[in-house]
Short mmCIF file of C-alpha atoms in Angstrom, two decimals:
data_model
loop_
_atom_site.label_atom_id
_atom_site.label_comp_id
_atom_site.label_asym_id
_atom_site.label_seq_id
_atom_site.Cartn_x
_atom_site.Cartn_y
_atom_site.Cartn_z
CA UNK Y 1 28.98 154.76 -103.04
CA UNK Y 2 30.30 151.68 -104.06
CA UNK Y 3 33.90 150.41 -103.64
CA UNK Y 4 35.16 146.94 -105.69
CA UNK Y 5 38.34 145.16 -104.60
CA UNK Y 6 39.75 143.83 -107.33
CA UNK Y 7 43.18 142.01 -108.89
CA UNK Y 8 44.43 142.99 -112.38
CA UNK Y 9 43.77 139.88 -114.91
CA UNK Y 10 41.58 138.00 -112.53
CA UNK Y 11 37.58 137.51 -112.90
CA UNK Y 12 36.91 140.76 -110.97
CA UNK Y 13 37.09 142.57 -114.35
CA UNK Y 14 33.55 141.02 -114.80
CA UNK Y 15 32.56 142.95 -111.95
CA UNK Y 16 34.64 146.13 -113.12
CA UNK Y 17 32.80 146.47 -116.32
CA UNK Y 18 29.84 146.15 -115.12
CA UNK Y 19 30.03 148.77 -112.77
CA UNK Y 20 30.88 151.03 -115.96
CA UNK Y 21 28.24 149.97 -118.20
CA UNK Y 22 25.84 150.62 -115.28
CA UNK Y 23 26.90 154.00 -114.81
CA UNK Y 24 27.53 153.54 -111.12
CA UNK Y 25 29.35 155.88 -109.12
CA UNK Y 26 32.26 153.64 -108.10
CA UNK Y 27 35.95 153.43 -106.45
CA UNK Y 28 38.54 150.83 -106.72
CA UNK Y 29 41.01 149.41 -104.32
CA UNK Y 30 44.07 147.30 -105.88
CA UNK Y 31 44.77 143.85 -103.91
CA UNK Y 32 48.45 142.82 -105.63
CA UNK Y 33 48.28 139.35 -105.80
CA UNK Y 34 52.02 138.87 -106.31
CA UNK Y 35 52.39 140.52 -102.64
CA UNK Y 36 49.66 137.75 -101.32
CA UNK Y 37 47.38 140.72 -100.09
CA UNK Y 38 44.40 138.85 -100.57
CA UNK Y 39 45.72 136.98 -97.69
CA UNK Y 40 46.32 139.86 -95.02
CA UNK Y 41 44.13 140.51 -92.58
CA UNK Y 42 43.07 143.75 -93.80
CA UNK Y 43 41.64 141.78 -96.70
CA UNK Y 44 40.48 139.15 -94.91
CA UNK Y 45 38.34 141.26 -92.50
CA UNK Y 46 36.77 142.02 -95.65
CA UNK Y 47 36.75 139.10 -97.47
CA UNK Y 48 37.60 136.30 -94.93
CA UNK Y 49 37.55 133.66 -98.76
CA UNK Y 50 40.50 135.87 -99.69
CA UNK Y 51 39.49 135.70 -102.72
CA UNK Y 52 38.11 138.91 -105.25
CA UNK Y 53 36.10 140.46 -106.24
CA UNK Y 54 34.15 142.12 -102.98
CA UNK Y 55 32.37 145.32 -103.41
CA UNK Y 56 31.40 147.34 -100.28
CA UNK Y 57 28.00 148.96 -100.54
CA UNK Y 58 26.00 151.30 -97.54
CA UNK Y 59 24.37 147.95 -96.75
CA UNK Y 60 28.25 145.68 -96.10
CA UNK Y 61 30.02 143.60 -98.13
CA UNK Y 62 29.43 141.24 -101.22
CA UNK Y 63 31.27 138.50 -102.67
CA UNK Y 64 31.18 135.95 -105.34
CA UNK Y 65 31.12 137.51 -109.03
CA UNK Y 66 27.48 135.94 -110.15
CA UNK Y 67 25.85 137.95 -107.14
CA UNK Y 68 27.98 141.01 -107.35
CA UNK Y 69 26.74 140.92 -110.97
CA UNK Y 70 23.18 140.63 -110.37
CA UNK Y 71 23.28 143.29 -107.69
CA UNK Y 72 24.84 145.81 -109.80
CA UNK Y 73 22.21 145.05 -112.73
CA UNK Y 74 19.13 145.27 -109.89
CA UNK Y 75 20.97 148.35 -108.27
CA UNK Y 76 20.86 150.10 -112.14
CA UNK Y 77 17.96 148.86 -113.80
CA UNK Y 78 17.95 151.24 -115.88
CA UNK Y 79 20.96 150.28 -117.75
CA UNK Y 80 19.17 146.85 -118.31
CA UNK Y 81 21.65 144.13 -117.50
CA UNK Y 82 19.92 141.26 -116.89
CA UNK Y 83 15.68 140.55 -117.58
CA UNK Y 84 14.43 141.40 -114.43
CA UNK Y 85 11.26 141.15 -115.27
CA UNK Y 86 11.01 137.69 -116.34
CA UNK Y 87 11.97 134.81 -113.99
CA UNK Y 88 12.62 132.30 -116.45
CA UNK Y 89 15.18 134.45 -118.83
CA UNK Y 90 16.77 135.39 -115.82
CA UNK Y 91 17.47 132.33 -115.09
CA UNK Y 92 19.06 131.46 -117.71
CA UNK Y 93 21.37 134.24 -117.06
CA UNK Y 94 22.20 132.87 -113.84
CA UNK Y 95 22.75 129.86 -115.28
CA UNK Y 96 25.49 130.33 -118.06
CA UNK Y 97 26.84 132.64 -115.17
CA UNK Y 98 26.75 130.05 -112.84
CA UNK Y 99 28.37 127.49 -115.43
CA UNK Y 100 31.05 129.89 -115.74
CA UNK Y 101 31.66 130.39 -112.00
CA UNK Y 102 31.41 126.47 -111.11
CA UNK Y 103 32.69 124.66 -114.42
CA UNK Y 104 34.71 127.37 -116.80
CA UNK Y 105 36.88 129.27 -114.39
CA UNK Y 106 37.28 126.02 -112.14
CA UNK Y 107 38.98 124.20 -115.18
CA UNK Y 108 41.11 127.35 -115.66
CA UNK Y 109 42.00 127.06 -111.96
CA UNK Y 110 43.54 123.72 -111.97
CA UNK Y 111 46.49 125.74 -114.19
CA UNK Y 112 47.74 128.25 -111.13
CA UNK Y 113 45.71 127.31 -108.25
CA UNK Y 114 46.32 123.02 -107.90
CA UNK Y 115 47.40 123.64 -104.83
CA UNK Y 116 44.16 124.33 -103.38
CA UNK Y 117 43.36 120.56 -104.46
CA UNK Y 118 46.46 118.53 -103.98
CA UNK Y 119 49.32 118.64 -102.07
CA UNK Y 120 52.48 117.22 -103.89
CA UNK Y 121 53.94 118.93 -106.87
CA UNK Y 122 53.71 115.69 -109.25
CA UNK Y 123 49.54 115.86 -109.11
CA UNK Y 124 49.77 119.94 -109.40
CA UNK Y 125 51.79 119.57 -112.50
CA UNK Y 126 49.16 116.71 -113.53
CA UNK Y 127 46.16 119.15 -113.42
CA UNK Y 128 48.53 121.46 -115.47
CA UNK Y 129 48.73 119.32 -118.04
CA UNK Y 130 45.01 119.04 -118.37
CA UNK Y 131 43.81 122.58 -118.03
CA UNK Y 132 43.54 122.75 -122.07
CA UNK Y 133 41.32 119.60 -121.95
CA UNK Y 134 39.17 120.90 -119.22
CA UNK Y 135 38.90 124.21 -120.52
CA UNK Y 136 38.49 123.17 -124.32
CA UNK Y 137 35.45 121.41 -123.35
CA UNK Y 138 34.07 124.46 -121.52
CA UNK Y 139 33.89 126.20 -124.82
CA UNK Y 140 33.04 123.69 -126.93
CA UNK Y 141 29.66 123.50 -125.04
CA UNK Y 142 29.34 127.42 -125.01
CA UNK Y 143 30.26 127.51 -128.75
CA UNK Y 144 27.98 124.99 -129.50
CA UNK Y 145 24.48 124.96 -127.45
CA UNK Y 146 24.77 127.98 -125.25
CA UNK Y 147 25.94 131.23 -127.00
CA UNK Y 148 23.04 132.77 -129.17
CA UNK Y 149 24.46 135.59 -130.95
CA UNK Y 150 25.30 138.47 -131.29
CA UNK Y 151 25.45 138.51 -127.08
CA UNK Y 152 25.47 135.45 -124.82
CA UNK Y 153 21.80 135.16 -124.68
CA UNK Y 154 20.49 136.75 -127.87
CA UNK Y 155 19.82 140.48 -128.70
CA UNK Y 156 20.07 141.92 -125.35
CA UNK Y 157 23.82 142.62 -123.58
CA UNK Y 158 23.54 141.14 -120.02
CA UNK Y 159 26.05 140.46 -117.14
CA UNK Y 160 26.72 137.48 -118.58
CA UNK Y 161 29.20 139.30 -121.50
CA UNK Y 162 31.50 141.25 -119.43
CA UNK Y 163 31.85 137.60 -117.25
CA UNK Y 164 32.65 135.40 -120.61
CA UNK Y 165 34.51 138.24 -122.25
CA UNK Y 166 36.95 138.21 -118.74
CA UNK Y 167 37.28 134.23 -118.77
CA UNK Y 168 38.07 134.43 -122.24
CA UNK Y 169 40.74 136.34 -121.73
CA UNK Y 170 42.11 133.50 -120.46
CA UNK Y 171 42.17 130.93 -123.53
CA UNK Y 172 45.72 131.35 -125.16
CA UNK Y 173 47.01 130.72 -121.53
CA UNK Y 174 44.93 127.90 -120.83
CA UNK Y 175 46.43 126.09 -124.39
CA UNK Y 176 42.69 126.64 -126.19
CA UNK Y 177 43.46 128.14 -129.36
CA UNK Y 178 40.49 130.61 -129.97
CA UNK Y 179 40.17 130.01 -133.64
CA UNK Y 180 38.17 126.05 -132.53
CA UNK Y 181 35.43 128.63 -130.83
CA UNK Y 182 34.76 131.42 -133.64
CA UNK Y 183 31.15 132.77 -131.60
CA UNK Y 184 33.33 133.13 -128.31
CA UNK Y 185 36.10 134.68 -130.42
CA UNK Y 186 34.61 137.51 -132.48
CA UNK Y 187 31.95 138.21 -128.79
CA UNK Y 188 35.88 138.49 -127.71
CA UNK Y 189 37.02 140.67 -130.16
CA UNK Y 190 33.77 142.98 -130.03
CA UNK Y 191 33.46 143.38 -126.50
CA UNK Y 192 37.28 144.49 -126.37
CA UNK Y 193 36.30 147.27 -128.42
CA UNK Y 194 33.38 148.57 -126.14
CA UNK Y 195 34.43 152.12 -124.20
CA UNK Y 196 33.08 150.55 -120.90
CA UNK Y 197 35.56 147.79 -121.34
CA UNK Y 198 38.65 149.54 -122.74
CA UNK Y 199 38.10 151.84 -119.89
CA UNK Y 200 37.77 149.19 -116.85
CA UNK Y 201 41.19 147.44 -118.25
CA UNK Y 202 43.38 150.86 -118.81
CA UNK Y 203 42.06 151.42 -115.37
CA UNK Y 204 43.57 147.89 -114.23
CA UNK Y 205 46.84 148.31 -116.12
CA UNK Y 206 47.39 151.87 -114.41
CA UNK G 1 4.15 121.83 -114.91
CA UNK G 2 7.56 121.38 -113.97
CA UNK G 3 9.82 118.44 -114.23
CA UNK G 4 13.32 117.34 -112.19
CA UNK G 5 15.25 115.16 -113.76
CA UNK G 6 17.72 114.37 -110.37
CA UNK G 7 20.19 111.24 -109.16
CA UNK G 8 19.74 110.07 -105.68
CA UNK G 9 22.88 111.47 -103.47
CA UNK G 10 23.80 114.28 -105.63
CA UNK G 11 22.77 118.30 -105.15
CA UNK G 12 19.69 118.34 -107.45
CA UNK G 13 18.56 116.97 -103.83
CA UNK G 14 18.78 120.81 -102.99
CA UNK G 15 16.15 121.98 -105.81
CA UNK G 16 13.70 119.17 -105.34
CA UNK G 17 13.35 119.93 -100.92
CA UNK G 18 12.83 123.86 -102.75
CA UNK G 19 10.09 122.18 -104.61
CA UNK G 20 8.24 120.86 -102.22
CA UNK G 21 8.86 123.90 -99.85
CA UNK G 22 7.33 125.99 -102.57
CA UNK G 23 4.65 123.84 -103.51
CA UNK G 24 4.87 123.25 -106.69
CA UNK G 25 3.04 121.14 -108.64
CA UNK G 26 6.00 119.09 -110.36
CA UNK G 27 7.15 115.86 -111.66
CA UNK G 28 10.46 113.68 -111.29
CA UNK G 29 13.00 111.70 -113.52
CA UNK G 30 15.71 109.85 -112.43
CA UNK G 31 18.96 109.49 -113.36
CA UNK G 32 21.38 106.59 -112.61
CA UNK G 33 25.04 108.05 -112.68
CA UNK G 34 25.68 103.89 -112.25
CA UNK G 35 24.48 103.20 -115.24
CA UNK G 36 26.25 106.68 -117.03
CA UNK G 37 22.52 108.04 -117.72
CA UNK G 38 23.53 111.17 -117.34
CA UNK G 39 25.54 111.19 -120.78
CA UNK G 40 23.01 109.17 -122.69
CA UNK G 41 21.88 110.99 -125.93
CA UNK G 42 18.40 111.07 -124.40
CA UNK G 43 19.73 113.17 -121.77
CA UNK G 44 22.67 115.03 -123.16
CA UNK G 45 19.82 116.36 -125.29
CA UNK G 46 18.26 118.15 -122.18
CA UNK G 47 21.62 119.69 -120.54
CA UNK G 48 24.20 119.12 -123.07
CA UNK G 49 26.98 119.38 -119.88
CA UNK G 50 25.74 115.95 -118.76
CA UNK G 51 24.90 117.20 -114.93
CA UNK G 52 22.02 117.06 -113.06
CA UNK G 53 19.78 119.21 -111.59
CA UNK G 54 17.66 119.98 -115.01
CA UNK G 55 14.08 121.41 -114.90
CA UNK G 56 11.91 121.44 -117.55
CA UNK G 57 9.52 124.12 -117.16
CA UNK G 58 7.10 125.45 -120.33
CA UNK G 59 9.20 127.99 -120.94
CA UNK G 60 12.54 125.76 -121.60
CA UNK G 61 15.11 123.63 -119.69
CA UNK G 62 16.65 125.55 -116.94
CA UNK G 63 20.11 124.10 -114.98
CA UNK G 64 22.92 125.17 -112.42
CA UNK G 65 21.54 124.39 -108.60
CA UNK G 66 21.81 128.20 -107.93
CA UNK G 67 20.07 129.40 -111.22
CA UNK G 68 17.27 126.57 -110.24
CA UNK G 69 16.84 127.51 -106.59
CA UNK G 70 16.02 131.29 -107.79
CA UNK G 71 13.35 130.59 -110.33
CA UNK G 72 11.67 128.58 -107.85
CA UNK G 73 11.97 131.00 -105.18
CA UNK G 74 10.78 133.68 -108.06
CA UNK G 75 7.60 131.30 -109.17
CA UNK G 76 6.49 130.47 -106.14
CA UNK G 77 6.83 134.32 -104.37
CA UNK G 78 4.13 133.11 -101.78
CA UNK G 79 6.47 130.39 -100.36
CA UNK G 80 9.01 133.44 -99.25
CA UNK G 81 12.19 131.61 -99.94
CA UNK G 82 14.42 134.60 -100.95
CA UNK G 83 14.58 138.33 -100.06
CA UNK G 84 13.22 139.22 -103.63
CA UNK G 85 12.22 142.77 -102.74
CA UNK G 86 15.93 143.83 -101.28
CA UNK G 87 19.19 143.30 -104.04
CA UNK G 88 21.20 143.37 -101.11
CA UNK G 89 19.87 140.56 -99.16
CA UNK G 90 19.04 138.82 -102.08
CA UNK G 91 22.72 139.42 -103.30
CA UNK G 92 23.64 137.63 -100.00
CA UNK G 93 21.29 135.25 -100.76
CA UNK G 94 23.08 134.28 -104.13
CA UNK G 95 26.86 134.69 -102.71
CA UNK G 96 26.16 132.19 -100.19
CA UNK G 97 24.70 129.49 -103.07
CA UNK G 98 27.64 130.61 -105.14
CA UNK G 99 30.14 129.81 -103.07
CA UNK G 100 28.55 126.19 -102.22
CA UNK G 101 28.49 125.85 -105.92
CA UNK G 102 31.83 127.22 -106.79
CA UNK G 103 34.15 126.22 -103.72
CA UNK G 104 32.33 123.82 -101.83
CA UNK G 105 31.05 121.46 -104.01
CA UNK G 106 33.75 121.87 -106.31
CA UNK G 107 36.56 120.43 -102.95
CA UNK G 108 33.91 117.89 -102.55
CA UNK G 109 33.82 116.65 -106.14
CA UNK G 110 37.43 115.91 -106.11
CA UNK G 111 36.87 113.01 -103.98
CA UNK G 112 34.88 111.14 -106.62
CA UNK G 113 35.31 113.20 -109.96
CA UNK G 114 39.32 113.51 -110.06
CA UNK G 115 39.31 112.53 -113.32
CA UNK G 116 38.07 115.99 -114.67
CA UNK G 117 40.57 117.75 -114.03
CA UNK G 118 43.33 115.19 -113.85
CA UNK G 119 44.20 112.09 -116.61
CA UNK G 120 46.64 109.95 -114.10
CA UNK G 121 45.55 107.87 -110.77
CA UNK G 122 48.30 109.06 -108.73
CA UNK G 123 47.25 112.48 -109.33
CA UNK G 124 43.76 111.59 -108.68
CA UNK G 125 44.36 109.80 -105.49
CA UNK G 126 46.60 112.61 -104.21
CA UNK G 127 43.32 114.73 -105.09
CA UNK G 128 41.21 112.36 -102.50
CA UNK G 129 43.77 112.87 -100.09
CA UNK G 130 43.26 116.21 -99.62
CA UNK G 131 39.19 116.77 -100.02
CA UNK G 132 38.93 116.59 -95.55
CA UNK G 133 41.21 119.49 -95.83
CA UNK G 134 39.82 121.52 -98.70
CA UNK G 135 35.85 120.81 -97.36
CA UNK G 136 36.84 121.01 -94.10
CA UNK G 137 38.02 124.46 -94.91
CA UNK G 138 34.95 125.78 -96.40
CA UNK G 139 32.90 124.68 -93.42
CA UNK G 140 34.75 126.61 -91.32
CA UNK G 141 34.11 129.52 -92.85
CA UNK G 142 31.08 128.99 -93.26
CA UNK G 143 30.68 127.69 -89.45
CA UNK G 144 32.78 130.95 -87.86
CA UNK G 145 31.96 133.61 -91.05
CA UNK G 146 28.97 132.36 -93.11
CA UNK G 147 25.89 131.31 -90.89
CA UNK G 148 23.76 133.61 -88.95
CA UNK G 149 21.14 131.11 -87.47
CA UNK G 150 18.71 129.84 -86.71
CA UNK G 151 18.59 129.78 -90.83
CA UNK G 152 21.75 130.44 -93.07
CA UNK G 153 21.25 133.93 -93.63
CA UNK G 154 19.22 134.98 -90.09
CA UNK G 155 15.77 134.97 -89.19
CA UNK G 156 14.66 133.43 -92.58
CA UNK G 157 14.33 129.96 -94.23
CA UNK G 158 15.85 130.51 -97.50
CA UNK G 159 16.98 128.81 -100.94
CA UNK G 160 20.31 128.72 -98.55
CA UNK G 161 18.74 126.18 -96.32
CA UNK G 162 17.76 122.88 -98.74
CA UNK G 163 21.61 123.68 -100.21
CA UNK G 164 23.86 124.01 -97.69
CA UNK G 165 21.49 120.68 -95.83
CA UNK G 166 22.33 118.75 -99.52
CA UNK G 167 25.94 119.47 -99.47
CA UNK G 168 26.32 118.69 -95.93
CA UNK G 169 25.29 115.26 -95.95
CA UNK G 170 28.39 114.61 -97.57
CA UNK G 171 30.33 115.53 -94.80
CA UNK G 172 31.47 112.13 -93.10
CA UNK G 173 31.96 110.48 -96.47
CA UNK G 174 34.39 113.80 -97.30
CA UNK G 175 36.42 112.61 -94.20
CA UNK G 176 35.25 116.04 -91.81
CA UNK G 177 34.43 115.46 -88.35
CA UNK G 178 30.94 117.43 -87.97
CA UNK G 179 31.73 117.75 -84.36
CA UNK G 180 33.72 120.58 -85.39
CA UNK G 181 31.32 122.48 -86.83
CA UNK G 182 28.50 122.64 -84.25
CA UNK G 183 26.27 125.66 -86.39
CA UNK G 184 26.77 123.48 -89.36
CA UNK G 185 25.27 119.88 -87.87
CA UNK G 186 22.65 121.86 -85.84
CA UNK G 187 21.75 123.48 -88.93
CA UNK G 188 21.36 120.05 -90.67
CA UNK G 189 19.73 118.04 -87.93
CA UNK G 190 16.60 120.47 -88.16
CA UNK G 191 16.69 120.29 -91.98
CA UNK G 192 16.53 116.20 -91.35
CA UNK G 193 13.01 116.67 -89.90
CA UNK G 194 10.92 119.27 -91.83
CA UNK G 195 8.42 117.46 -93.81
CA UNK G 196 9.67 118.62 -97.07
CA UNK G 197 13.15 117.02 -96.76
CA UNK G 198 11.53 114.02 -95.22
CA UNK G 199 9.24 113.73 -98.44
CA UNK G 200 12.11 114.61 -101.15
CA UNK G 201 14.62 112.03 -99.52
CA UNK G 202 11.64 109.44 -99.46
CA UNK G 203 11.08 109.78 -103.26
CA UNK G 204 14.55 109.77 -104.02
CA UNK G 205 15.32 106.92 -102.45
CA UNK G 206 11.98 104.91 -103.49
#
């Protein structure tokens, strides 16, 4: 049994819907950001980053949404997530993940979450100001050199969908006007349609 | 054949000690951030985000430290640098990397790379201001949380160990005090004297 700690319209959703398209036999526990929950210690014993998504498992705890997203597509091969079987492909999963994790959702950051970088409210509301920038050139090198077509790597649906479907979520908020990225756009518009993600965000918004 | 395009004092340091600790039969380019090399057509054309680490391998160009560290550790299976058999450990294995990627590296690159996320000097140089704090707090995690020991993640040498060694040689110039983190400086004090790091910081700095 698996349990994912999540927080509605954050990157845990990656997480979320890949637990669904896996099939896995799943809970969820809530962590209300607006009541700073990833900050009590009830969180913190279990994720001492404060930070989701963490998923416990029978073997303890995991953190950090590229691994969570690997272990779920190991854990159900059979719904054939990511290309196990070749070290090379899969690496380019983990890559475009990776550039996600460290580069995409970093930019995005600087929007709500300056404070973790500066202290005074001048340089916050400096980073502000170039989140659409920052983020704007994220896309622009997924539009251009990364994204395949039809999914992020080609043919085959990986983890790496449900994780640039949830960033892109994101755009209008960051100031990136979705029609400069049309790939990243209509992957948008599709994957909003699939059941396993309508289900993980009505699931969210309960 | 493999090839590492890497600049001296930056993380590709981490994938080039997991070269030699794998044994692999590779090559090296360098890079000269001083002289902007790293957004030169010539090698915007092998990772269009202008970053190093970048291996070419015969397959294709492969980048992100983490995604790197696992197709070596996945080449070279004799070399036993990741839990490959076990999602779980290997899960570990990746939320460990993913967090020096994503949160570690990240407060570090504030010190230096301010203008990414942040068009004005003021707001820059309040950024450098707080990079002791926003390291600092990472390493303790990692130092009371993180590390098991003797190795990151317990008993084994992993793709953990070369990463968390690159990162931490930063840690005077990030303003922390190593003294206060006595798991962490142990850690990379032993990584200073295997062969492999000895050979990989010779070549880089040749």
């Amino acid at each position: 049994m698996l349990t994912l700690y999540y927080a509605a319209e954050t990157c845990s959703l990656a997480s979320h819907i890949a637990l669904e398209e896996a099939g896995a036999d799943y809970s969820l526990v809530r962590i209300s950001f607006a009541r700073d929950e990833q900050h009590s210690p009830d969180f913190l014993a279990i994720n001492p980053k404060g930070r989701v998504p963490a998923l416990v498992t029978d073997r303890g705890i995991l953190t950090e949404t590229p691994a969570i997203l690997v272990f779920i597509a190991q854990t159900f091969p059979k719904a054939r997530l990511a290309p196990l079987e070749n070290a090379f492909a899969f690496a380019e999963v983990q890559a475009f993940n990776s550039f996600l994790c460290s580069t995409l959702h970093v930019a995005h950051a600087h929007r709500m979450r300056g404070h973790r970088w500066a202290d005074d409210e001048e340089a916050i509301a400096s980073m502000r100001r170039k989140v659409p920038d920052s983020v704007g050139a994220c896309y622009d090198v997924i539009e251009r050199r990364m994204f395949r077509g039809p999914w992020v790597i080609g043919q085959s649906y990986t983890i790496c969908d449900p994780y640039l479907f949830t960033i892109a979520q994101w755009m209008e908020a960051d100031g990136v006007d979705p029609g400069r990225f049309p790939n990243v756009a209509d992957h948008r518009r599709r994957m909003s349609q699939r059941p396993s993600v309508r289900k993980a965000i009505a699931a969210e918004l309960a």
